mmCIF file of C-alpha atoms in Angstrom:
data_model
loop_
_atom_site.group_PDB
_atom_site.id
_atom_site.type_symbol
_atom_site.label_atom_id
_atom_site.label_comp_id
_atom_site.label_asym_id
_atom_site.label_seq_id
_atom_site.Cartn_x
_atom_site.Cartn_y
_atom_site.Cartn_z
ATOM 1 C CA UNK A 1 -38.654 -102.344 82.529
ATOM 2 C CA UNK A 2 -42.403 -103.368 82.554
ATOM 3 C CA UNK A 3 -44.179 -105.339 85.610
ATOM 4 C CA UNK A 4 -44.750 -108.367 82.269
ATOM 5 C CA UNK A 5 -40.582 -108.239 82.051
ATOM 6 C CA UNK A 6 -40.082 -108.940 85.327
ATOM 7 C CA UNK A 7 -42.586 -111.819 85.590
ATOM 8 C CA UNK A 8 -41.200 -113.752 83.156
ATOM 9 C CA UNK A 9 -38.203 -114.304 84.853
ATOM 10 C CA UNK A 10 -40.150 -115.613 87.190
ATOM 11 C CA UNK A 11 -39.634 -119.380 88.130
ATOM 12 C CA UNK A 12 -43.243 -120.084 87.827
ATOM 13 C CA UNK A 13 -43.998 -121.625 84.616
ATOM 14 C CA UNK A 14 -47.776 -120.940 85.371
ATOM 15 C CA UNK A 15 -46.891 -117.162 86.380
ATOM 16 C CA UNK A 16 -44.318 -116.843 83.410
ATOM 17 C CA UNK A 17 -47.321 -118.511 80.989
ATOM 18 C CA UNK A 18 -49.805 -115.880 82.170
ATOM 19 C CA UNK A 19 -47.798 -112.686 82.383
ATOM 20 C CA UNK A 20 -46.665 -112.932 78.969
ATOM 21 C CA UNK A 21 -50.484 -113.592 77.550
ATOM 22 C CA UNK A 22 -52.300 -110.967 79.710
ATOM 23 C CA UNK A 23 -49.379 -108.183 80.172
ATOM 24 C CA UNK A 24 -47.025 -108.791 77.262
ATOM 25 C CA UNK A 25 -49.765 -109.509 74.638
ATOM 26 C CA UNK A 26 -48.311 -113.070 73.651
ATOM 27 C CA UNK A 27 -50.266 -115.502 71.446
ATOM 28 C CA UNK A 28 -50.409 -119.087 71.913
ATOM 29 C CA UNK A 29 -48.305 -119.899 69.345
ATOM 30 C CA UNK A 30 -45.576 -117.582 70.564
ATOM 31 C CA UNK A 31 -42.242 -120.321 70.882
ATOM 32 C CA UNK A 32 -41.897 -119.168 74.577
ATOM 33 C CA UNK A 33 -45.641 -119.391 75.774
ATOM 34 C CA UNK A 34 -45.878 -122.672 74.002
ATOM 35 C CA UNK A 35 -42.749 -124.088 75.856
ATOM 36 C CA UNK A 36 -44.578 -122.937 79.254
ATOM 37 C CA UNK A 37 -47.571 -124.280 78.229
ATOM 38 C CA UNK A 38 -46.290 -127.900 78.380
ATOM 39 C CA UNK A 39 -43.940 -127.142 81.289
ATOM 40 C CA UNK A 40 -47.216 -126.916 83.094
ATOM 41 C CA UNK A 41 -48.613 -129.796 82.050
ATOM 42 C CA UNK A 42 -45.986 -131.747 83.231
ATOM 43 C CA UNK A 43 -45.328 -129.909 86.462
ATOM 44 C CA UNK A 44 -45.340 -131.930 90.022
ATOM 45 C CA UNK A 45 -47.663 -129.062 91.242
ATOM 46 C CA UNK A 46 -49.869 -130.208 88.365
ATOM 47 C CA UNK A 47 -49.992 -133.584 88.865
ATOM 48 C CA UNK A 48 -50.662 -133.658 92.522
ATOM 49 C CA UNK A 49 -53.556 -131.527 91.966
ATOM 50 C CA UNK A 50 -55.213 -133.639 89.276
ATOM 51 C CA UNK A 51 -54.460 -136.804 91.697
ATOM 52 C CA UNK A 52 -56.653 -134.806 94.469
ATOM 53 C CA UNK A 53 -59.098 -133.461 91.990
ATOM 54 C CA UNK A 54 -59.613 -137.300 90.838
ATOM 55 C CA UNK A 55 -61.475 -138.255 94.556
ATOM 56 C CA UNK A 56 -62.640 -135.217 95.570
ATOM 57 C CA UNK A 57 -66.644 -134.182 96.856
ATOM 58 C CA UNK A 58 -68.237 -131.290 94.638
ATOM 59 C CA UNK A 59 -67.297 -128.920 97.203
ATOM 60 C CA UNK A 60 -63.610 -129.524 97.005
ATOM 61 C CA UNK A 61 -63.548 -130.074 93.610
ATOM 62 C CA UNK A 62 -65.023 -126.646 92.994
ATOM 63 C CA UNK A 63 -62.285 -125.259 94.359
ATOM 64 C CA UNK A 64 -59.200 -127.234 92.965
ATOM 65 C CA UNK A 65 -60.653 -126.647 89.083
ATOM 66 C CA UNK A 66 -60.418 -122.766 90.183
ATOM 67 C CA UNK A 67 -56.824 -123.558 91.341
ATOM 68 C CA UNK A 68 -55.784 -125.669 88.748
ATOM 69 C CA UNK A 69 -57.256 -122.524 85.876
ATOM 70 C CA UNK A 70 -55.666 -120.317 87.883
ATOM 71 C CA UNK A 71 -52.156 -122.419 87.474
ATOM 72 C CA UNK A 72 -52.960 -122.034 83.598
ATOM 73 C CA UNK A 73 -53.929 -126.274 83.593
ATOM 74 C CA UNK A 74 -55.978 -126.848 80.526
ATOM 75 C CA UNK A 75 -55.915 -130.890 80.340
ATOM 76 C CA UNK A 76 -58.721 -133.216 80.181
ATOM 77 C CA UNK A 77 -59.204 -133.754 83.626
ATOM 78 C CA UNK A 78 -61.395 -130.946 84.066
ATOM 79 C CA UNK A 79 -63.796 -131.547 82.288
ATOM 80 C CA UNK A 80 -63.756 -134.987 83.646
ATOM 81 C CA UNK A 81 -64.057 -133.289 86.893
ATOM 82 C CA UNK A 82 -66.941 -130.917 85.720
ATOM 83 C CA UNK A 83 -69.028 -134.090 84.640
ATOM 84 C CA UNK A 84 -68.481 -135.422 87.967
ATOM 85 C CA UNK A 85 -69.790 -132.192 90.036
ATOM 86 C CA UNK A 86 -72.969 -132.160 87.726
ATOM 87 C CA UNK A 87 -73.494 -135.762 88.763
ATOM 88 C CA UNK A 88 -74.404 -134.777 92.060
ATOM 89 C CA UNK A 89 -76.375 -131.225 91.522
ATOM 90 C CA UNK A 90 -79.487 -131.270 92.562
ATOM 91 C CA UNK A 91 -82.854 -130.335 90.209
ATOM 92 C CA UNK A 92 -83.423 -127.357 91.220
ATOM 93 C CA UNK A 93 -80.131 -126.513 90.315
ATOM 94 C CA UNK A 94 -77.669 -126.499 93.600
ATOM 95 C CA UNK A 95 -75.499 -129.052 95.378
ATOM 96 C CA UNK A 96 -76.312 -130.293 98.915
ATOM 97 C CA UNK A 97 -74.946 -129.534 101.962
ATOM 98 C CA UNK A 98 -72.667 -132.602 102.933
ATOM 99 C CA UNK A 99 -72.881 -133.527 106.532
ATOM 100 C CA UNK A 100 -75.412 -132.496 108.301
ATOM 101 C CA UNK A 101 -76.018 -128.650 109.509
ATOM 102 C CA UNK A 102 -78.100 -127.851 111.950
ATOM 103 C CA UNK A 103 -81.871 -127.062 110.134
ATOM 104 C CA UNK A 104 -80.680 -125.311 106.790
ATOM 105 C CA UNK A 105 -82.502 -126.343 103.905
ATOM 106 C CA UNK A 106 -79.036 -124.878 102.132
ATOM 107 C CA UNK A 107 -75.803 -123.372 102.528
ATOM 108 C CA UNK A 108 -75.457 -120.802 99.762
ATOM 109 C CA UNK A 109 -71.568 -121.977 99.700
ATOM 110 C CA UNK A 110 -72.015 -124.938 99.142
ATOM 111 C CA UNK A 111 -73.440 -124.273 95.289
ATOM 112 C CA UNK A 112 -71.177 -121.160 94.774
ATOM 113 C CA UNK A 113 -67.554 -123.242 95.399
ATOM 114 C CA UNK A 114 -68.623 -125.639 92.711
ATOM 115 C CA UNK A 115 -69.932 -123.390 90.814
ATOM 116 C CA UNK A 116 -66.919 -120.625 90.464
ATOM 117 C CA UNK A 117 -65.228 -123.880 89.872
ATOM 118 C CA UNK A 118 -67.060 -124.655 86.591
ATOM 119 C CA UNK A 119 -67.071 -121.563 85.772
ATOM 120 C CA UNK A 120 -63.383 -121.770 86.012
ATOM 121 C CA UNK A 121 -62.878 -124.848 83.819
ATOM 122 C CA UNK A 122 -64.473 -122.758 81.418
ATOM 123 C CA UNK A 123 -68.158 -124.631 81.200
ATOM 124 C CA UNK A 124 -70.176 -121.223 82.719
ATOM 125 C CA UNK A 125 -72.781 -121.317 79.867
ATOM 126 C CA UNK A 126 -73.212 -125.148 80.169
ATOM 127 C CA UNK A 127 -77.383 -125.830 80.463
ATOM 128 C CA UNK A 128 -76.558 -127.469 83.852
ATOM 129 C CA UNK A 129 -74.350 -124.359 85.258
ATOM 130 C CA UNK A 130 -76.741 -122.374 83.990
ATOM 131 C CA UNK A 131 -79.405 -123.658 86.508
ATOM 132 C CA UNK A 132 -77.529 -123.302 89.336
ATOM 133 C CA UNK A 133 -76.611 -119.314 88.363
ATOM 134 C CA UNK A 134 -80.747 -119.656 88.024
ATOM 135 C CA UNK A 135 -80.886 -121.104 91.789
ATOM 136 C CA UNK A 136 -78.313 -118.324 92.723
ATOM 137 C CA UNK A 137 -80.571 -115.399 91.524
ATOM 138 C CA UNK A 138 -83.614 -117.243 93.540
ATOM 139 C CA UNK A 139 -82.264 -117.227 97.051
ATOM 140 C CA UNK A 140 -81.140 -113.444 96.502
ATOM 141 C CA UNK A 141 -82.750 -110.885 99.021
ATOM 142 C CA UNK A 142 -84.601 -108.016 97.903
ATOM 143 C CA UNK A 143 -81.334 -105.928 98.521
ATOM 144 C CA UNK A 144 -79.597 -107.843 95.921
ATOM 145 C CA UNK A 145 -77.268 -109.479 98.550
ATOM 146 C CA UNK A 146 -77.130 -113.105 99.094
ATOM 147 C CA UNK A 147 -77.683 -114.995 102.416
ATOM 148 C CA UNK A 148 -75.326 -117.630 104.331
ATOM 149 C CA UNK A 149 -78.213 -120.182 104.205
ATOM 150 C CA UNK A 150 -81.996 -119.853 104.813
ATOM 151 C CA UNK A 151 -83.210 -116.300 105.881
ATOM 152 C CA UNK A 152 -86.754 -116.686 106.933
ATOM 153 C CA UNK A 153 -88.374 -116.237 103.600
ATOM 154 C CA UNK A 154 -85.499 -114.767 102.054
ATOM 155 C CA UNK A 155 -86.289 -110.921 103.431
ATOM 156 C CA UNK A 156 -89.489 -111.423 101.979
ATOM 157 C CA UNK A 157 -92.106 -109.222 103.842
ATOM 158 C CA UNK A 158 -93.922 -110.584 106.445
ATOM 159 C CA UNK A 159 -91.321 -112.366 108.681
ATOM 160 C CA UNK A 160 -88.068 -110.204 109.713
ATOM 161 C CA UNK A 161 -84.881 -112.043 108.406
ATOM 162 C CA UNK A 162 -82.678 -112.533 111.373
ATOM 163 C CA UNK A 163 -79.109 -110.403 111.169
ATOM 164 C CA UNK A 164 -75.902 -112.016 110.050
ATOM 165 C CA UNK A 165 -72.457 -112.404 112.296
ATOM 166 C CA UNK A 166 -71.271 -108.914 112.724
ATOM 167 C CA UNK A 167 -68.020 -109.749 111.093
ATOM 168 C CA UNK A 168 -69.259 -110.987 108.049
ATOM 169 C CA UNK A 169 -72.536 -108.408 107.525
ATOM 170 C CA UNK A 170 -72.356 -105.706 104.950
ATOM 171 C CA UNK A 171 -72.350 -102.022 105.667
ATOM 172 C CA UNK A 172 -75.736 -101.848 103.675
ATOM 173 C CA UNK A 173 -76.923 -105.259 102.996
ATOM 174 C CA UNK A 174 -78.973 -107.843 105.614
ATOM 175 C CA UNK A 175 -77.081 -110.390 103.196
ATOM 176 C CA UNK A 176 -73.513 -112.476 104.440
ATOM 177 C CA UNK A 177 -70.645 -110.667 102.997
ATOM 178 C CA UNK A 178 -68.572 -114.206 102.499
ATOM 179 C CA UNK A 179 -71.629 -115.263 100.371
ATOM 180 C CA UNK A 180 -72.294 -112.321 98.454
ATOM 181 C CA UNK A 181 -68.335 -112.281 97.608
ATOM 182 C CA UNK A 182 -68.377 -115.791 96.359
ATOM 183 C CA UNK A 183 -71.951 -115.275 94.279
ATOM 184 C CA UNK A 184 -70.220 -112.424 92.800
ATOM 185 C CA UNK A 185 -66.879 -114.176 92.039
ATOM 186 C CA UNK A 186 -69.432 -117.088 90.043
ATOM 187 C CA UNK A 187 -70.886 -113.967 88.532
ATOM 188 C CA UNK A 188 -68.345 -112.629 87.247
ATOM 189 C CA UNK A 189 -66.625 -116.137 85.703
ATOM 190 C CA UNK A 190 -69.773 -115.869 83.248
ATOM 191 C CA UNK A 191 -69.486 -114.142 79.720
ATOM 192 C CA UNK A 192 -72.997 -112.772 80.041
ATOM 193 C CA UNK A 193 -73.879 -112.800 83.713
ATOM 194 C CA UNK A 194 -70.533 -110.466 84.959
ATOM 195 C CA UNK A 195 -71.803 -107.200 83.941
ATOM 196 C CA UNK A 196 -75.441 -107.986 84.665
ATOM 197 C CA UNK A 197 -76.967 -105.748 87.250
ATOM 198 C CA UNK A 198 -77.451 -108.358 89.395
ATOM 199 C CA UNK A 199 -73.433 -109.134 89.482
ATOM 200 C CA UNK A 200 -73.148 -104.773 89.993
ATOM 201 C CA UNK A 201 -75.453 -104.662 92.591
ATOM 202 C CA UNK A 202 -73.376 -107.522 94.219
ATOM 203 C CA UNK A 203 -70.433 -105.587 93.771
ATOM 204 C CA UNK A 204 -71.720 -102.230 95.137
ATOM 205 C CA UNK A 205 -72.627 -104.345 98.569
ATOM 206 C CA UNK A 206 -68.964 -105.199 98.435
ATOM 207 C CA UNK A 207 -67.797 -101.753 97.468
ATOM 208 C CA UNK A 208 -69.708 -100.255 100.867
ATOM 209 C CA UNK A 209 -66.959 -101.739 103.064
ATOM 210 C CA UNK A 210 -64.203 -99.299 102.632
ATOM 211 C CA UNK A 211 -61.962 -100.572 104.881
ATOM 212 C CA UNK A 212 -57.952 -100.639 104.302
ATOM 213 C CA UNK A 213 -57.282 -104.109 105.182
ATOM 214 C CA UNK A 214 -53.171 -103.691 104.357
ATOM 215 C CA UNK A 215 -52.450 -107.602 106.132
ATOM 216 C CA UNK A 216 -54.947 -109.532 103.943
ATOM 217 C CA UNK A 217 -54.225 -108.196 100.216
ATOM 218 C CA UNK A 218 -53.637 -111.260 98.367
ATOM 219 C CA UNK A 219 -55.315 -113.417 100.871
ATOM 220 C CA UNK A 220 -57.335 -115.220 97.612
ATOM 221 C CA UNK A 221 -54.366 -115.358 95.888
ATOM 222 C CA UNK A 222 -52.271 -117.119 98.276
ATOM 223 C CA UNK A 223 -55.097 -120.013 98.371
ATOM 224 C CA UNK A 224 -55.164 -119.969 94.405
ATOM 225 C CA UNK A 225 -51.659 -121.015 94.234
ATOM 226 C CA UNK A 226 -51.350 -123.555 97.659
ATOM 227 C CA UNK A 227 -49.931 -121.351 100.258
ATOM 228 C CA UNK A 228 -53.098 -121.015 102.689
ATOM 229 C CA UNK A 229 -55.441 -123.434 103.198
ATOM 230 C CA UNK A 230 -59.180 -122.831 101.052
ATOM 231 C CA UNK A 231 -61.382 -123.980 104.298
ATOM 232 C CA UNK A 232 -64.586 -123.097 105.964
ATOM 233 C CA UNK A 233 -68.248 -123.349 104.650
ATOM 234 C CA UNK A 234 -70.245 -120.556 105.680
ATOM 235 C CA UNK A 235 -66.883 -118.238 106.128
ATOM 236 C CA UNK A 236 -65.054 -119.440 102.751
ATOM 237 C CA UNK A 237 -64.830 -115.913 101.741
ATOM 238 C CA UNK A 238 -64.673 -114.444 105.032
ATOM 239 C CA UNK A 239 -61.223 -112.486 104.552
ATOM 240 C CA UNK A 240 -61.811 -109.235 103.301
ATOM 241 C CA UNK A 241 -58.997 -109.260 100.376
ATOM 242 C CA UNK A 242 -59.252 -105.766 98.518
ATOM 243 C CA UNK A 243 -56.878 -107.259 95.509
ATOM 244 C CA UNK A 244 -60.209 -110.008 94.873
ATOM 245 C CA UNK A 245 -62.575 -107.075 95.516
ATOM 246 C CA UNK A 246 -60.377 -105.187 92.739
ATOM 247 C CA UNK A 247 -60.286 -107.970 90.222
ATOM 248 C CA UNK A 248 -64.196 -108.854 91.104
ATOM 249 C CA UNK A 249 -64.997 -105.284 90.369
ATOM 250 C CA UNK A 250 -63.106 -104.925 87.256
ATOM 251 C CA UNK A 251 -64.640 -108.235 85.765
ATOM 252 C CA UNK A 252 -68.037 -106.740 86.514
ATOM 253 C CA UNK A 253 -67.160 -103.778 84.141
ATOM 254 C CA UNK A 254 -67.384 -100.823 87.405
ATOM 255 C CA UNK A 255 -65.753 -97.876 86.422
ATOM 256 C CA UNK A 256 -62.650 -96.369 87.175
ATOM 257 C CA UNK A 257 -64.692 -93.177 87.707
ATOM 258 C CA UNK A 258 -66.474 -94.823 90.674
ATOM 259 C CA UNK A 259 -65.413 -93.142 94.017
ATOM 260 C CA UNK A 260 -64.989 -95.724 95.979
ATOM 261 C CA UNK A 261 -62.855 -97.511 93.062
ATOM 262 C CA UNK A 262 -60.541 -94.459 92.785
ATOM 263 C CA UNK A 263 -59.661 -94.223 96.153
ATOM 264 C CA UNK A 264 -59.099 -98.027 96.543
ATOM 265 C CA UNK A 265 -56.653 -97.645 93.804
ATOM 266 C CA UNK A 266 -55.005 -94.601 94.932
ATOM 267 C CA UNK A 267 -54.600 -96.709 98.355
ATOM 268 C CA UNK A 268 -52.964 -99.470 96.340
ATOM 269 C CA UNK A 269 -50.878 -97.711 94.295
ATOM 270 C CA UNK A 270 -48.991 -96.293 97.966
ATOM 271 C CA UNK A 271 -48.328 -100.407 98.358
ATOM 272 C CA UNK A 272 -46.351 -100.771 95.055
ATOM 273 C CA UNK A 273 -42.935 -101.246 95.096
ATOM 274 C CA UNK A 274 -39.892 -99.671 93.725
ATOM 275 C CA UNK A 275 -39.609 -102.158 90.671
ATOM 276 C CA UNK A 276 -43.724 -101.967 89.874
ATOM 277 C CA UNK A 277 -44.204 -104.989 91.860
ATOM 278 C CA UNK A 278 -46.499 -105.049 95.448
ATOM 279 C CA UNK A 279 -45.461 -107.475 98.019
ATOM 280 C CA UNK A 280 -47.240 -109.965 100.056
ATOM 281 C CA UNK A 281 -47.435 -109.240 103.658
ATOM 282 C CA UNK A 282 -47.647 -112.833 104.610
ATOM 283 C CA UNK A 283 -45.549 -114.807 101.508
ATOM 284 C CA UNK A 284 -42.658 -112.630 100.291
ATOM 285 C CA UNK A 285 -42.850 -115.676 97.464
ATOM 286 C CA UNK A 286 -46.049 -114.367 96.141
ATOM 287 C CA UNK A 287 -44.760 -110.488 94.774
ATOM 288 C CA UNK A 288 -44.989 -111.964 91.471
ATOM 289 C CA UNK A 289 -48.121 -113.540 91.698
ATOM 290 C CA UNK A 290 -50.067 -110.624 93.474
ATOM 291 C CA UNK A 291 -48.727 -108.143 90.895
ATOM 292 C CA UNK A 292 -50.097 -110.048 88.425
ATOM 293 C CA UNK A 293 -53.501 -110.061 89.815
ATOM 294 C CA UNK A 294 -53.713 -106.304 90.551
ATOM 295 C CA UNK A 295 -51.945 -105.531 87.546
ATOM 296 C CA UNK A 296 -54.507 -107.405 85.340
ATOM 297 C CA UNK A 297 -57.213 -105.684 87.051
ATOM 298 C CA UNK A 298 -56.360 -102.230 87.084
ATOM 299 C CA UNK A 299 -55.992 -102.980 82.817
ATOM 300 C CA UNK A 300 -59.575 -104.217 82.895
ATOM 301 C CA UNK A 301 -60.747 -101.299 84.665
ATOM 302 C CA UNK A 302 -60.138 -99.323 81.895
ATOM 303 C CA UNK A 303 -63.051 -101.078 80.114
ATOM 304 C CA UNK A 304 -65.448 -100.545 83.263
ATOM 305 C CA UNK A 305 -68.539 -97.912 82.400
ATOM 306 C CA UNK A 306 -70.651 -98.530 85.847
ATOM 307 C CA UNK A 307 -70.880 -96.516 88.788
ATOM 308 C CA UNK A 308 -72.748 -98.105 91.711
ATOM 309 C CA UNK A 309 -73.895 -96.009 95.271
ATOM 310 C CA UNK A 310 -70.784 -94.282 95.675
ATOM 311 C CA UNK A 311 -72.538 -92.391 99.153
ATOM 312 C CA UNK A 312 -70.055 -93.559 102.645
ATOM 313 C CA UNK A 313 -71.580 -96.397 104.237
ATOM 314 C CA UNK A 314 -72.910 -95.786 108.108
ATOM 315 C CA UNK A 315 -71.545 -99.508 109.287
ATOM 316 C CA UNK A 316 -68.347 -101.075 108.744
ATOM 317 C CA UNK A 317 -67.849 -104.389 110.407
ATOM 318 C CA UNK A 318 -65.507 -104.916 113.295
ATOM 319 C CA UNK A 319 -62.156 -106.540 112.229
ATOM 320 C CA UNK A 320 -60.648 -108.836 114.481
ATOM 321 C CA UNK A 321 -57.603 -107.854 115.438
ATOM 322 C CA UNK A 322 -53.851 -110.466 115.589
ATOM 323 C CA UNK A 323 -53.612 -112.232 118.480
ATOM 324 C CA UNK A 324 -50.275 -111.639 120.759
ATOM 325 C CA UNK A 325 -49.596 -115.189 121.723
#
């Protein structure tokens, strides 16, 4: 029995809706997908969402239009909620930081949350998004990383760009890793933009860590569907998650050929189950879910032709380890 089999007797409609289109091959007008398809339209899950997404500061709303695509939503209210994020971008393209922060002139998360989010909703080549992927490429370092906020003059030469926190630094970038992972995850919502080299190089920053973080697999995932918290501004993509580093790099077209993609694979493929199916370490409720994502993922791979710096990184950042009490 397939992985797709199994997921449809899931009690997700969402999850059902989804494996059958992306594993099992289902159209829309397959009798079963279209009976999901308005279960999740009228779903409480649904609904409360929408209700949130209805008051909610560009920021937040960024993040419950990736939830609610995620979920397999599709109603109006998105793009309701899209118009409502562009109402409050700013010319040259990003969205302010709300509250005040100590001296930035930006946060680089606080354009990338909306962004992903539009991307989401399925507006990515809108004029409007557009300039803000613009603004994204702008306050890029020379390594192709992306800073937490302001960096002197943006590695420019002439002024040394001060280091970032240890735990979220890349093995070979001066860039934040939580920054770089969400310009990358905006990246690689766009048609065009996800197998750009500016998306790769992105990648290949992420690719350097080659850590086997076993306890945080799924981590995205289990914010995607409600079951952690999506919090923190400069750290919003602190948790190194290798099933969102899989499906980033697959969207970005990197090959399956590509060391450090092979051997992150090989790792995962020790974590599946008996049945196909990998578990969540944290939310035995999620199996389903998190098989679909790496699932998905390893099928896009097969489309990836791109191999990035596949040479061992010197520096891996320290991990913080579970405290006792």
């Amino acid at each position: 029995m397939s992985i797709g089999t199994l997921l449809l007797g899931d009690p997700s409609p969402s999850l059902r809706w989804r494996a059958a289109r992306e594993l099992e091959g289902a159209d829309d007008q397959d009798a079963e997908v279209v009976a999901w398809r308005a279960e999740i339209d009228r779903s409480p899950e649904i609904d409360a969402l929408v209700a949130e997404l209805a008051d909610a500061r560009p920021y937040e709303a960024g993040y419950l239009l990736c939830r609610l695509a995620y979920l397999g939503y599709r109603g109006p209210a998105m793009a309701v909620a899209v118009e409502t994020i562009f109402q409050h971008q700013r010319p040259d393209g990003s969205w302010s930081v709300p509250g005040p922060i100590e001296g930035a002139r930006f946060v680089t998360m606080h354009t990338v949350v909306p962004l992903r989010g539009i991307a989401a909703a399925g507006f990515a080549t809108d004029p409007r998004a557009e300039r803000a992927y613009d603004w994204l490429l702008g306050v890029r370092l020379n390594d192709g990383s992306w800073p937490a906020g302001p960096k002197a003059d943006l590695g420019q030469a002439g002024r040394p760009a001060p280091p970032e926190k240890e735990y979220r630094r890349l093995p070979r970038g001066l860039g934040c890793r939580s920054a770089t992972t969400g310009a990358v995850a905006c990246l690689a919502m766009h048609p065009e933009r996800r197998r750009s080299e500016v998306a790769r190089t992105g990648v290949d920053h992420l690719l350097a860590r080659e850590s086997r973080d076993a306890s945080t697999i799924g981590w995205e995932v289990s914010r995607l569907v409600g079951l952690e918290r999506a919090m923190g501004q400069i750290t919003f993509y602190a948790t190194f998650d290798l099933a969102f580093l899989l499906d980033l790099a697959s969207r970005c077209g990197v090959s399956p050929e590509d060391r450090r993609i092979r051997e992150l694979v090989d790792y995962l493929e020790t974590l599946r189950g008996p049945f196909g199916l990998w578990q969540h370490s944290s939310h035995p409720q999620l199996a389903g879910w998190l098989s679909l994502e790496l699932e998905t993922s390893l099928r896009r791979l097969e489309d990836g032709d791109w191999v990035g710096n596949e040479e061992p990184a010197g520096f891996t950042p320290y991990q913080r380890g579970r405290r006792r009490y």
